[in-house]
Short mmCIF file of C-alpha atoms in Angstrom, two decimals:
data_model
loop_
_atom_site.label_atom_id
_atom_site.label_comp_id
_atom_site.label_asym_id
_atom_site.label_seq_id
_atom_site.Cartn_x
_atom_site.Cartn_y
_atom_site.Cartn_z
CA UNK A 90 -50.95 -128.69 -91.77
CA UNK A 91 -54.15 -130.49 -90.86
CA UNK A 92 -57.01 -131.93 -92.87
CA UNK A 93 -60.57 -132.91 -92.08
CA UNK A 94 -62.66 -135.92 -92.96
CA UNK A 95 -64.32 -133.81 -95.66
CA UNK A 96 -60.90 -133.11 -97.17
CA UNK A 97 -60.21 -136.82 -97.64
CA UNK A 98 -63.70 -137.51 -98.98
CA UNK A 99 -63.43 -134.60 -101.52
CA UNK A 100 -59.91 -135.39 -102.58
CA UNK A 101 -59.74 -139.20 -102.61
CA UNK A 102 -59.83 -140.87 -106.02
CA UNK A 103 -62.35 -143.65 -106.76
CA UNK A 104 -61.56 -147.04 -105.39
CA UNK A 105 -59.42 -149.31 -107.34
CA UNK A 106 -58.60 -153.05 -106.92
CA UNK A 107 -55.97 -153.96 -104.39
CA UNK A 108 -53.98 -155.88 -106.96
CA UNK A 109 -53.54 -152.70 -109.00
CA UNK A 110 -52.30 -150.85 -105.86
CA UNK A 111 -49.71 -153.53 -105.10
CA UNK A 112 -48.34 -153.43 -108.63
CA UNK A 113 -48.16 -149.65 -108.43
CA UNK A 114 -46.25 -149.93 -105.13
CA UNK A 115 -43.86 -152.40 -106.71
CA UNK A 116 -43.13 -149.91 -109.56
CA UNK A 117 -42.51 -147.19 -106.95
CA UNK A 118 -40.09 -149.41 -105.13
CA UNK A 119 -38.00 -149.96 -108.25
CA UNK A 120 -37.91 -146.31 -108.99
CA UNK A 121 -36.97 -145.42 -105.39
CA UNK A 122 -34.20 -148.04 -105.37
CA UNK A 123 -32.66 -146.54 -108.45
CA UNK A 124 -32.95 -143.06 -106.81
CA UNK A 125 -31.24 -144.29 -103.67
CA UNK A 126 -28.36 -145.91 -105.46
CA UNK A 127 -27.83 -142.87 -107.64
CA UNK A 128 -27.94 -140.48 -104.79
CA UNK A 129 -25.97 -142.23 -102.05
CA UNK A 130 -22.52 -141.45 -103.53
CA UNK A 131 -23.37 -137.71 -103.40
CA UNK A 132 -25.00 -137.81 -99.98
CA UNK A 133 -21.85 -137.30 -97.84
CA UNK A 134 -20.59 -134.45 -100.00
CA UNK A 135 -23.64 -132.19 -99.82
CA UNK A 136 -24.48 -130.38 -96.52
CA UNK A 137 -27.96 -131.16 -95.37
CA UNK A 138 -30.25 -128.57 -93.86
CA UNK A 139 -32.01 -128.65 -90.56
CA UNK A 140 -34.71 -125.95 -90.68
CA UNK A 141 -36.24 -125.08 -87.36
CA UNK A 142 -39.79 -123.70 -87.52
CA UNK A 143 -40.78 -120.97 -85.01
CA UNK A 144 -44.42 -120.12 -84.48
CA UNK A 145 -45.31 -116.45 -83.71
CA UNK A 146 -48.16 -117.55 -81.44
CA UNK A 147 -46.33 -119.87 -78.99
CA UNK A 148 -45.08 -116.92 -76.97
CA UNK A 149 -48.58 -116.58 -75.63
CA UNK A 150 -48.57 -119.83 -73.66
CA UNK A 151 -48.71 -119.44 -69.83
CA UNK A 152 -45.78 -118.95 -67.57
CA UNK A 153 -42.88 -121.29 -68.19
CA UNK A 154 -44.31 -122.65 -71.37
CA UNK A 155 -44.10 -119.27 -73.29
CA UNK A 156 -41.80 -119.83 -76.16
CA UNK A 157 -39.79 -116.88 -77.28
CA UNK A 158 -37.53 -116.22 -80.21
CA UNK A 159 -34.63 -116.05 -77.80
CA UNK A 160 -35.29 -119.63 -76.84
CA UNK A 161 -34.41 -120.92 -80.37
CA UNK A 162 -31.38 -123.20 -80.05
CA UNK A 163 -29.58 -121.83 -83.06
CA UNK A 164 -26.65 -124.18 -82.49
CA UNK A 165 -28.86 -127.04 -83.54
CA UNK A 166 -30.30 -125.46 -86.67
CA UNK A 167 -28.97 -124.40 -90.03
CA UNK A 168 -32.06 -122.24 -90.84
CA UNK A 169 -34.89 -120.79 -88.86
CA UNK A 170 -38.35 -120.34 -90.54
CA UNK A 171 -40.59 -117.79 -88.96
CA UNK A 172 -44.29 -118.68 -89.31
CA UNK A 173 -46.60 -117.16 -90.46
CA UNK A 174 -47.14 -113.88 -92.30
CA UNK A 175 -50.24 -113.51 -94.61
CA UNK A 176 -51.75 -111.87 -97.62
CA UNK A 177 -53.86 -108.80 -97.78
CA UNK A 178 -56.56 -109.67 -100.32
CA UNK A 179 -57.42 -106.04 -101.19
CA UNK A 180 -53.86 -104.89 -101.84
CA UNK A 181 -52.11 -108.16 -102.74
CA UNK A 182 -49.41 -107.22 -100.30
CA UNK A 183 -47.62 -109.17 -97.64
CA UNK A 184 -49.11 -108.49 -94.20
CA UNK A 185 -48.44 -109.43 -90.57
CA UNK A 186 -50.96 -111.94 -89.09
CA UNK A 187 -49.78 -111.16 -85.56
CA UNK A 188 -48.96 -107.44 -85.60
CA UNK A 189 -49.00 -107.26 -81.78
CA UNK A 190 -46.03 -109.62 -81.84
CA UNK A 191 -44.38 -109.26 -85.19
CA UNK A 192 -44.31 -105.45 -84.99
CA UNK A 193 -45.23 -104.17 -81.51
CA UNK A 194 -42.99 -106.66 -79.88
CA UNK A 195 -40.34 -106.56 -82.64
CA UNK A 196 -40.68 -110.15 -83.66
CA UNK A 197 -38.95 -109.63 -86.96
CA UNK A 198 -36.22 -107.64 -85.43
CA UNK A 199 -35.60 -110.21 -82.71
CA UNK A 200 -35.46 -112.87 -85.45
CA UNK A 201 -32.60 -110.89 -87.12
CA UNK A 202 -30.80 -110.62 -83.78
CA UNK A 203 -30.38 -114.41 -83.66
CA UNK A 204 -27.51 -113.93 -86.05
CA UNK A 205 -25.50 -112.14 -83.36
CA UNK A 206 -25.08 -115.38 -81.37
CA UNK A 207 -25.44 -117.70 -84.37
CA UNK A 208 -23.93 -116.01 -87.38
CA UNK A 209 -24.21 -119.30 -89.48
CA UNK A 210 -28.02 -119.17 -89.31
CA UNK A 211 -30.08 -118.53 -92.47
CA UNK A 212 -33.48 -116.83 -91.85
CA UNK A 213 -36.71 -117.69 -93.68
CA UNK A 214 -40.17 -116.21 -93.36
CA UNK A 215 -43.25 -118.37 -94.40
CA UNK A 216 -46.54 -117.02 -95.72
CA UNK A 217 -49.80 -118.85 -95.28
CA UNK A 218 -50.44 -121.81 -93.19
CA UNK A 219 -53.55 -123.79 -92.31
CA UNK A 220 -55.67 -121.12 -90.58
CA UNK A 221 -54.79 -118.59 -93.25
CA UNK A 222 -56.84 -120.60 -95.88
CA UNK A 223 -56.33 -120.66 -99.59
CA UNK A 224 -58.84 -118.19 -100.94
CA UNK A 225 -56.48 -115.18 -100.68
CA UNK A 226 -53.80 -117.15 -102.54
CA UNK A 227 -56.13 -118.08 -105.22
CA UNK A 228 -57.27 -114.51 -105.75
CA UNK A 229 -53.75 -113.25 -105.64
CA UNK A 230 -52.32 -115.76 -108.12
CA UNK A 231 -55.26 -115.26 -110.57
CA UNK A 232 -53.72 -112.33 -112.41
CA UNK A 233 -50.20 -111.20 -113.36
CA UNK A 234 -50.89 -107.71 -112.00
CA UNK A 235 -51.75 -108.97 -108.49
CA UNK A 236 -48.84 -111.50 -108.55
CA UNK A 237 -46.33 -108.70 -109.38
CA UNK A 238 -47.78 -106.49 -106.57
CA UNK A 239 -47.22 -109.34 -104.18
CA UNK A 240 -43.70 -110.01 -105.42
CA UNK A 241 -42.84 -106.26 -105.03
CA UNK A 242 -44.01 -106.42 -101.40
CA UNK A 243 -42.08 -109.51 -100.73
CA UNK A 244 -38.87 -107.96 -102.05
CA UNK A 245 -39.33 -104.88 -99.90
CA UNK A 246 -40.02 -107.14 -96.90
CA UNK A 247 -36.88 -109.30 -97.54
CA UNK A 248 -34.68 -106.11 -97.77
CA UNK A 249 -36.20 -104.53 -94.71
CA UNK A 250 -35.69 -107.62 -92.48
CA UNK A 251 -32.39 -108.88 -94.03
CA UNK A 252 -33.75 -112.27 -94.71
CA UNK A 253 -32.32 -115.17 -96.66
CA UNK A 254 -35.30 -117.16 -97.90
CA UNK A 255 -39.15 -117.02 -98.36
CA UNK A 256 -41.50 -120.00 -98.22
CA UNK A 257 -44.99 -120.19 -99.67
CA UNK A 258 -47.29 -122.40 -97.65
CA UNK A 259 -50.55 -122.41 -99.72
CA UNK A 260 -52.79 -125.18 -98.37
CA UNK A 261 -53.87 -126.10 -101.07
CA UNK A 262 -54.02 -124.89 -104.62
CA UNK A 263 -57.04 -126.22 -106.56
CA UNK A 264 -58.93 -127.27 -103.47
CA UNK A 265 -62.46 -125.88 -103.67
CA UNK A 266 -63.15 -126.47 -99.92
CA UNK A 267 -60.12 -124.29 -99.26
CA UNK A 268 -61.24 -121.48 -101.62
CA UNK A 269 -59.41 -122.67 -104.68
CA UNK A 270 -60.36 -123.42 -108.28
CA UNK A 271 -58.74 -125.45 -111.24
CA UNK A 272 -56.89 -122.38 -112.50
CA UNK A 273 -54.77 -122.45 -109.35
CA UNK A 274 -52.64 -125.22 -110.68
CA UNK A 275 -51.06 -123.07 -113.33
CA UNK A 276 -51.26 -119.82 -111.47
CA UNK A 277 -49.37 -121.23 -108.48
CA UNK A 278 -46.48 -122.04 -110.84
CA UNK A 279 -46.64 -118.47 -112.31
CA UNK A 280 -46.42 -117.02 -108.79
CA UNK A 281 -43.45 -119.09 -107.84
CA UNK A 282 -41.67 -118.45 -111.13
CA UNK A 283 -42.19 -114.65 -110.99
CA UNK A 284 -41.00 -114.55 -107.44
CA UNK A 285 -37.94 -116.65 -108.26
CA UNK A 286 -37.14 -114.45 -111.30
CA UNK A 287 -37.39 -111.22 -109.29
CA UNK A 288 -35.19 -112.72 -106.59
CA UNK A 289 -32.55 -113.45 -109.13
CA UNK A 290 -32.85 -109.98 -110.66
CA UNK A 291 -32.25 -108.38 -107.28
CA UNK A 292 -29.22 -110.59 -106.88
CA UNK A 293 -28.96 -110.97 -103.18
CA UNK A 294 -28.96 -114.83 -103.05
CA UNK A 295 -32.52 -115.14 -101.70
CA UNK A 296 -34.19 -118.52 -102.00
CA UNK A 297 -37.72 -119.49 -102.79
CA UNK A 298 -39.15 -122.57 -101.12
CA UNK A 299 -42.67 -124.01 -101.42
CA UNK A 300 -44.27 -126.47 -99.00
CA UNK A 301 -45.97 -129.37 -100.82
CA UNK A 302 -48.01 -132.50 -99.97
CA UNK A 303 -47.36 -136.20 -100.49
CA UNK A 304 -51.06 -136.54 -101.31
CA UNK A 305 -51.43 -137.62 -104.97
CA UNK A 306 -54.96 -136.26 -105.27
CA UNK A 307 -53.84 -132.85 -103.90
CA UNK A 308 -50.89 -132.85 -106.24
CA UNK A 309 -52.97 -133.62 -109.29
CA UNK A 310 -55.44 -130.85 -108.46
CA UNK A 311 -53.05 -128.07 -107.74
CA UNK A 312 -49.37 -128.62 -108.50
CA UNK A 313 -47.51 -128.54 -111.84
CA UNK A 314 -44.67 -130.66 -110.38
CA UNK A 315 -42.23 -130.55 -113.19
CA UNK A 316 -42.55 -126.72 -113.61
CA UNK A 317 -42.38 -126.17 -109.89
CA UNK A 318 -39.23 -128.29 -109.54
CA UNK A 319 -37.61 -125.86 -112.03
CA UNK A 320 -38.98 -122.63 -110.53
CA UNK A 321 -38.48 -123.22 -106.80
CA UNK A 322 -35.08 -123.47 -105.15
CA UNK A 323 -36.39 -125.91 -102.50
CA UNK A 324 -39.36 -128.15 -102.09
CA UNK A 325 -40.52 -128.67 -98.50
CA UNK A 326 -42.36 -131.94 -98.43
CA UNK A 327 -44.83 -132.21 -95.47
CA UNK A 328 -44.18 -135.60 -93.94
CA UNK A 329 -46.73 -135.13 -91.07
CA UNK A 330 -50.51 -135.10 -90.59
CA UNK A 331 -50.69 -137.94 -93.15
CA UNK A 332 -53.28 -139.49 -90.81
CA UNK A 333 -55.25 -138.03 -87.95
CA UNK A 334 -58.49 -138.14 -85.97
CA UNK A 335 -60.36 -136.97 -89.12
CA UNK A 336 -59.70 -140.39 -90.76
CA UNK A 337 -61.63 -142.39 -88.12
CA UNK A 338 -58.67 -144.60 -87.59
CA UNK A 339 -55.88 -144.67 -84.91
CA UNK A 340 -52.54 -144.40 -86.69
CA UNK A 341 -49.16 -142.82 -86.81
CA UNK A 342 -49.27 -139.51 -88.67
CA UNK A 343 -45.70 -139.45 -90.05
CA UNK A 344 -45.41 -142.63 -92.12
CA UNK A 345 -42.27 -143.60 -93.84
CA UNK A 346 -43.61 -146.57 -95.99
CA UNK A 347 -46.92 -148.18 -96.89
CA UNK A 348 -48.33 -150.84 -94.58
CA UNK A 349 -50.62 -153.78 -95.29
CA UNK A 350 -53.65 -151.97 -93.78
CA UNK A 351 -53.10 -148.97 -96.09
CA UNK A 352 -55.69 -149.46 -98.77
CA UNK A 353 -56.60 -147.70 -101.98
CA UNK A 354 -56.14 -143.90 -101.50
CA UNK A 355 -53.94 -144.32 -98.31
CA UNK A 356 -51.45 -146.80 -99.99
CA UNK A 357 -49.38 -143.96 -101.55
CA UNK A 358 -49.95 -141.48 -98.65
CA UNK A 359 -46.46 -141.89 -97.10
CA UNK A 360 -43.10 -140.12 -97.11
CA UNK A 361 -41.36 -142.64 -99.35
CA UNK A 362 -43.91 -142.39 -102.09
CA UNK A 363 -44.08 -138.63 -101.81
CA UNK A 364 -40.32 -138.26 -102.27
CA UNK A 365 -40.41 -140.62 -105.30
CA UNK A 366 -43.29 -138.70 -106.84
CA UNK A 367 -41.64 -135.32 -106.71
CA UNK A 368 -38.34 -136.78 -108.00
CA UNK A 369 -40.03 -138.56 -110.93
CA UNK A 370 -41.35 -135.13 -111.96
CA UNK A 371 -37.89 -133.52 -112.03
CA UNK A 372 -36.94 -132.39 -108.49
CA UNK A 373 -33.33 -132.97 -107.70
CA UNK A 374 -32.79 -135.01 -104.50
CA UNK A 375 -30.97 -132.17 -102.76
CA UNK A 376 -33.81 -129.81 -103.62
CA UNK A 377 -36.25 -131.91 -101.35
CA UNK A 378 -36.52 -131.11 -97.60
CA UNK A 379 -38.74 -133.48 -95.65
CA UNK A 380 -40.74 -132.01 -92.85
CA UNK A 381 -40.94 -134.14 -89.60
CA UNK A 382 -43.22 -133.44 -86.59
CA UNK A 383 -42.37 -132.58 -83.03
CA UNK A 384 -45.97 -133.54 -81.86
CA UNK A 385 -48.30 -136.46 -81.56
CA UNK A 386 -51.74 -137.17 -82.85
CA UNK A 387 -54.30 -138.57 -80.34
CA UNK A 388 -57.47 -140.73 -80.66
CA UNK A 389 -60.23 -142.28 -78.59
CA UNK A 390 -60.68 -145.89 -79.62
CA UNK A 391 -64.04 -147.35 -80.53
CA UNK A 392 -63.15 -150.64 -78.90
CA UNK A 393 -60.63 -150.49 -76.08
CA UNK A 394 -59.43 -154.05 -76.77
CA UNK A 395 -58.58 -153.38 -80.53
CA UNK A 396 -55.45 -151.26 -80.51
CA UNK A 397 -53.36 -152.02 -83.59
CA UNK A 398 -52.57 -149.24 -86.05
CA UNK A 399 -55.64 -148.75 -88.18
CA UNK A 400 -58.12 -149.48 -85.42
CA UNK A 401 -61.51 -147.60 -85.51
CA UNK A 402 -61.88 -144.48 -83.39
CA UNK A 403 -64.75 -142.22 -82.34
CA UNK A 404 -62.71 -139.01 -82.49
CA UNK A 405 -59.65 -137.23 -81.01
CA UNK A 406 -58.10 -138.03 -77.71
CA UNK A 407 -57.98 -135.97 -74.59
CA UNK A 408 -56.60 -132.43 -75.02
CA UNK A 409 -53.21 -131.37 -73.71
CA UNK A 410 -53.12 -129.05 -70.71
CA UNK A 411 -50.98 -126.45 -72.53
CA UNK A 412 -51.75 -126.88 -76.30
CA UNK A 413 -55.47 -127.41 -75.80
CA UNK A 414 -55.90 -128.61 -79.32
CA UNK A 415 -58.16 -131.73 -79.79
CA UNK A 416 -56.24 -134.50 -81.46
CA UNK A 417 -52.81 -132.99 -80.88
CA UNK A 418 -50.27 -133.22 -78.07
CA UNK A 419 -46.91 -131.49 -77.94
CA UNK A 420 -44.09 -133.85 -77.27
CA UNK A 421 -43.39 -132.01 -74.05
CA UNK A 422 -46.96 -132.94 -72.93
CA UNK A 423 -46.66 -136.47 -74.04
CA UNK A 424 -43.40 -137.24 -72.31
CA UNK A 425 -44.93 -136.01 -69.07
CA UNK A 426 -47.92 -138.35 -69.53
CA UNK A 427 -45.57 -141.29 -70.24
CA UNK A 428 -43.80 -140.83 -66.91
CA UNK A 429 -46.71 -142.85 -65.71
CA UNK A 430 -45.70 -146.37 -66.85
CA UNK A 431 -49.34 -147.65 -67.29
CA UNK A 432 -49.13 -147.14 -71.04
CA UNK A 433 -48.73 -150.10 -73.43
CA UNK A 434 -46.13 -149.23 -76.02
CA UNK A 435 -46.05 -150.44 -79.67
CA UNK A 436 -43.93 -149.82 -82.77
CA UNK A 437 -45.08 -149.65 -86.41
CA UNK A 438 -42.13 -151.11 -88.21
CA UNK A 439 -43.13 -149.91 -91.75
CA UNK A 440 -44.07 -146.43 -90.64
CA UNK A 441 -41.02 -146.28 -88.39
CA UNK A 442 -43.17 -144.74 -85.68
CA UNK A 443 -44.07 -145.54 -81.99
CA UNK A 444 -47.44 -145.50 -80.38
CA UNK A 445 -48.95 -145.97 -76.90
CA UNK A 446 -52.39 -146.71 -75.58
CA UNK A 447 -54.38 -147.19 -72.45
CA UNK A 448 -57.99 -146.99 -71.34
CA UNK A 449 -59.22 -146.29 -74.84
CA UNK A 450 -56.72 -143.48 -75.46
CA UNK A 451 -54.35 -144.07 -78.44
CA UNK A 452 -51.37 -141.80 -79.28
CA UNK A 453 -49.20 -141.95 -82.45
CA UNK A 454 -45.99 -139.84 -82.03
CA UNK A 455 -42.35 -139.38 -82.89
CA UNK A 456 -39.45 -140.46 -80.65
CA UNK A 457 -35.70 -139.99 -80.75
CA UNK A 458 -35.46 -143.40 -82.46
CA UNK A 459 -38.14 -142.94 -84.97
CA UNK A 460 -36.83 -139.52 -86.03
CA UNK A 461 -33.32 -141.03 -86.42
CA UNK A 462 -34.70 -143.83 -88.68
CA UNK A 463 -36.59 -141.32 -90.90
CA UNK A 464 -33.50 -139.08 -91.03
CA UNK A 465 -31.33 -141.94 -92.13
CA UNK A 466 -33.82 -142.64 -95.02
CA UNK A 467 -33.47 -138.87 -95.95
CA UNK A 468 -29.63 -139.22 -95.84
CA UNK A 469 -29.59 -142.38 -97.85
CA UNK A 470 -31.76 -140.80 -100.49
CA UNK A 471 -29.37 -137.93 -100.88
CA UNK A 472 -32.14 -135.45 -100.00
CA UNK A 473 -31.50 -131.85 -98.95
CA UNK A 474 -32.34 -132.26 -95.23
CA UNK A 475 -35.11 -132.05 -92.73
CA UNK A 476 -37.40 -129.31 -91.37
CA UNK A 477 -38.55 -129.69 -87.74
CA UNK A 478 -42.23 -128.71 -87.28
CA UNK A 479 -42.27 -127.09 -84.84
CA UNK A 480 -39.67 -126.02 -82.14
CA UNK A 481 -42.34 -125.14 -79.50
CA UNK A 482 -43.85 -128.71 -79.47
CA UNK A 483 -40.55 -130.45 -78.61
CA UNK A 484 -39.64 -130.88 -74.88
CA UNK A 485 -38.04 -127.42 -75.05
CA UNK A 486 -37.88 -126.75 -71.34
CA UNK A 487 -36.35 -130.24 -70.63
CA UNK A 488 -39.16 -131.45 -68.42
CA UNK A 489 -38.35 -134.95 -69.22
CA UNK A 490 -34.58 -134.87 -69.51
CA UNK A 491 -32.22 -132.89 -71.80
CA UNK A 492 -34.02 -129.97 -73.65
CA UNK A 493 -35.03 -130.57 -77.28
CA UNK A 494 -34.61 -134.40 -77.43
CA UNK A 495 -36.40 -134.59 -80.77
CA UNK A 496 -34.53 -131.78 -82.46
CA UNK A 497 -31.28 -133.14 -81.04
CA UNK A 498 -32.01 -136.56 -82.69
CA UNK A 499 -32.42 -134.85 -86.08
CA UNK A 500 -29.30 -132.77 -85.55
CA UNK A 501 -27.13 -135.61 -84.32
CA UNK A 502 -28.23 -137.93 -87.08
CA UNK A 503 -27.54 -135.48 -89.81
CA UNK A 504 -24.25 -134.61 -88.29
CA UNK A 505 -22.98 -138.21 -87.97
CA UNK A 506 -23.61 -139.60 -91.41
CA UNK A 507 -23.25 -143.39 -91.71
CA UNK A 508 -20.56 -144.36 -94.17
CA UNK A 509 -22.54 -147.51 -95.09
CA UNK A 510 -26.21 -147.35 -95.73
CA UNK A 511 -28.32 -150.46 -94.86
CA UNK A 512 -30.80 -150.56 -97.65
CA UNK A 513 -32.64 -153.50 -96.01
CA UNK A 514 -34.35 -151.14 -93.45
CA UNK A 515 -36.07 -149.32 -96.36
CA UNK A 516 -37.43 -152.43 -98.15
CA UNK A 517 -41.07 -153.29 -98.05
#
């Protein structure tokens, strides 16, 4: 998921006094503390998921960097999510967005074959994504007739491909700049509920998941939180792209807690507050899966001598040689860059995120240590687990050491649950 500067301007609520923000944060802290204490006794008893996201475009990278389904380390994952399929606006049917791979190169079939070597794996397919847009979802969800057409096509697809779950990634309901309208808020719930009810009628144990934001303005515009918590089996909370080059400030983009420089709109734009928000509206802790990134966000500083998180920027940083996406670096690209020791390193304690900078380039990223800290928070909160976004952005070829260092950090932390939780590390 990514956003633009216009997204923030269009979604941000009016400014409010800082004193009001601080008191609101205090109330959130009290709620979260109660949630943590209630959940921790159940945490060890409930298995936590590690959902590994596969992108059906990463196979097209050059030479050794081409990432295939067969590269998926099924031993490190409990689930694999195949992204993305899409919607056909004229028929309200599920449709392949990459037929040259999904169908001609048997992408869906190869996904199923993962279970030969990893029979424990559960397989999910995700519909939507950033480039898909929201207009097709808005049109589809607008009437019961088109919703039921879609549901029927999903059921047929699930049966044909022997899947275990289905995820809706509509970015975002109710957002006019993404083709949405105010009716999306109710219609999204109806879509999820009707899909859930049909899955139950079929009786094959399929699960419905929805990807949701931490952004309170987005939530207010497009999500009936309480109803969705009842209708969906799992809520996948996007804990990444919470900042980026579109904000004009250099920062981490996966932020655990609010920091002093997070003012007004941004004060609640973090994982801790997002989890509390969805739980307050009725989601069970084990229902929430937090998404964590395998990639970095990059910036070009306005002033090369001002390098703290929140420093002004003029735009994204230099593009990666493989990903070639302004403002983004795969971890496999970043770790190669950092073999040159001329970077200055820093750590944002409240965000639980590292950053590096040199010569006006500033990079906020995730490390083995930062992901372990965020995963411990997820464990201590009794949440359902983590989803890794995405496999093909980790150091999957082991260019900098053992392959999949970030995914292994998530896996190992979930596997070795601490008997005693140090709540001090989560205090503001």
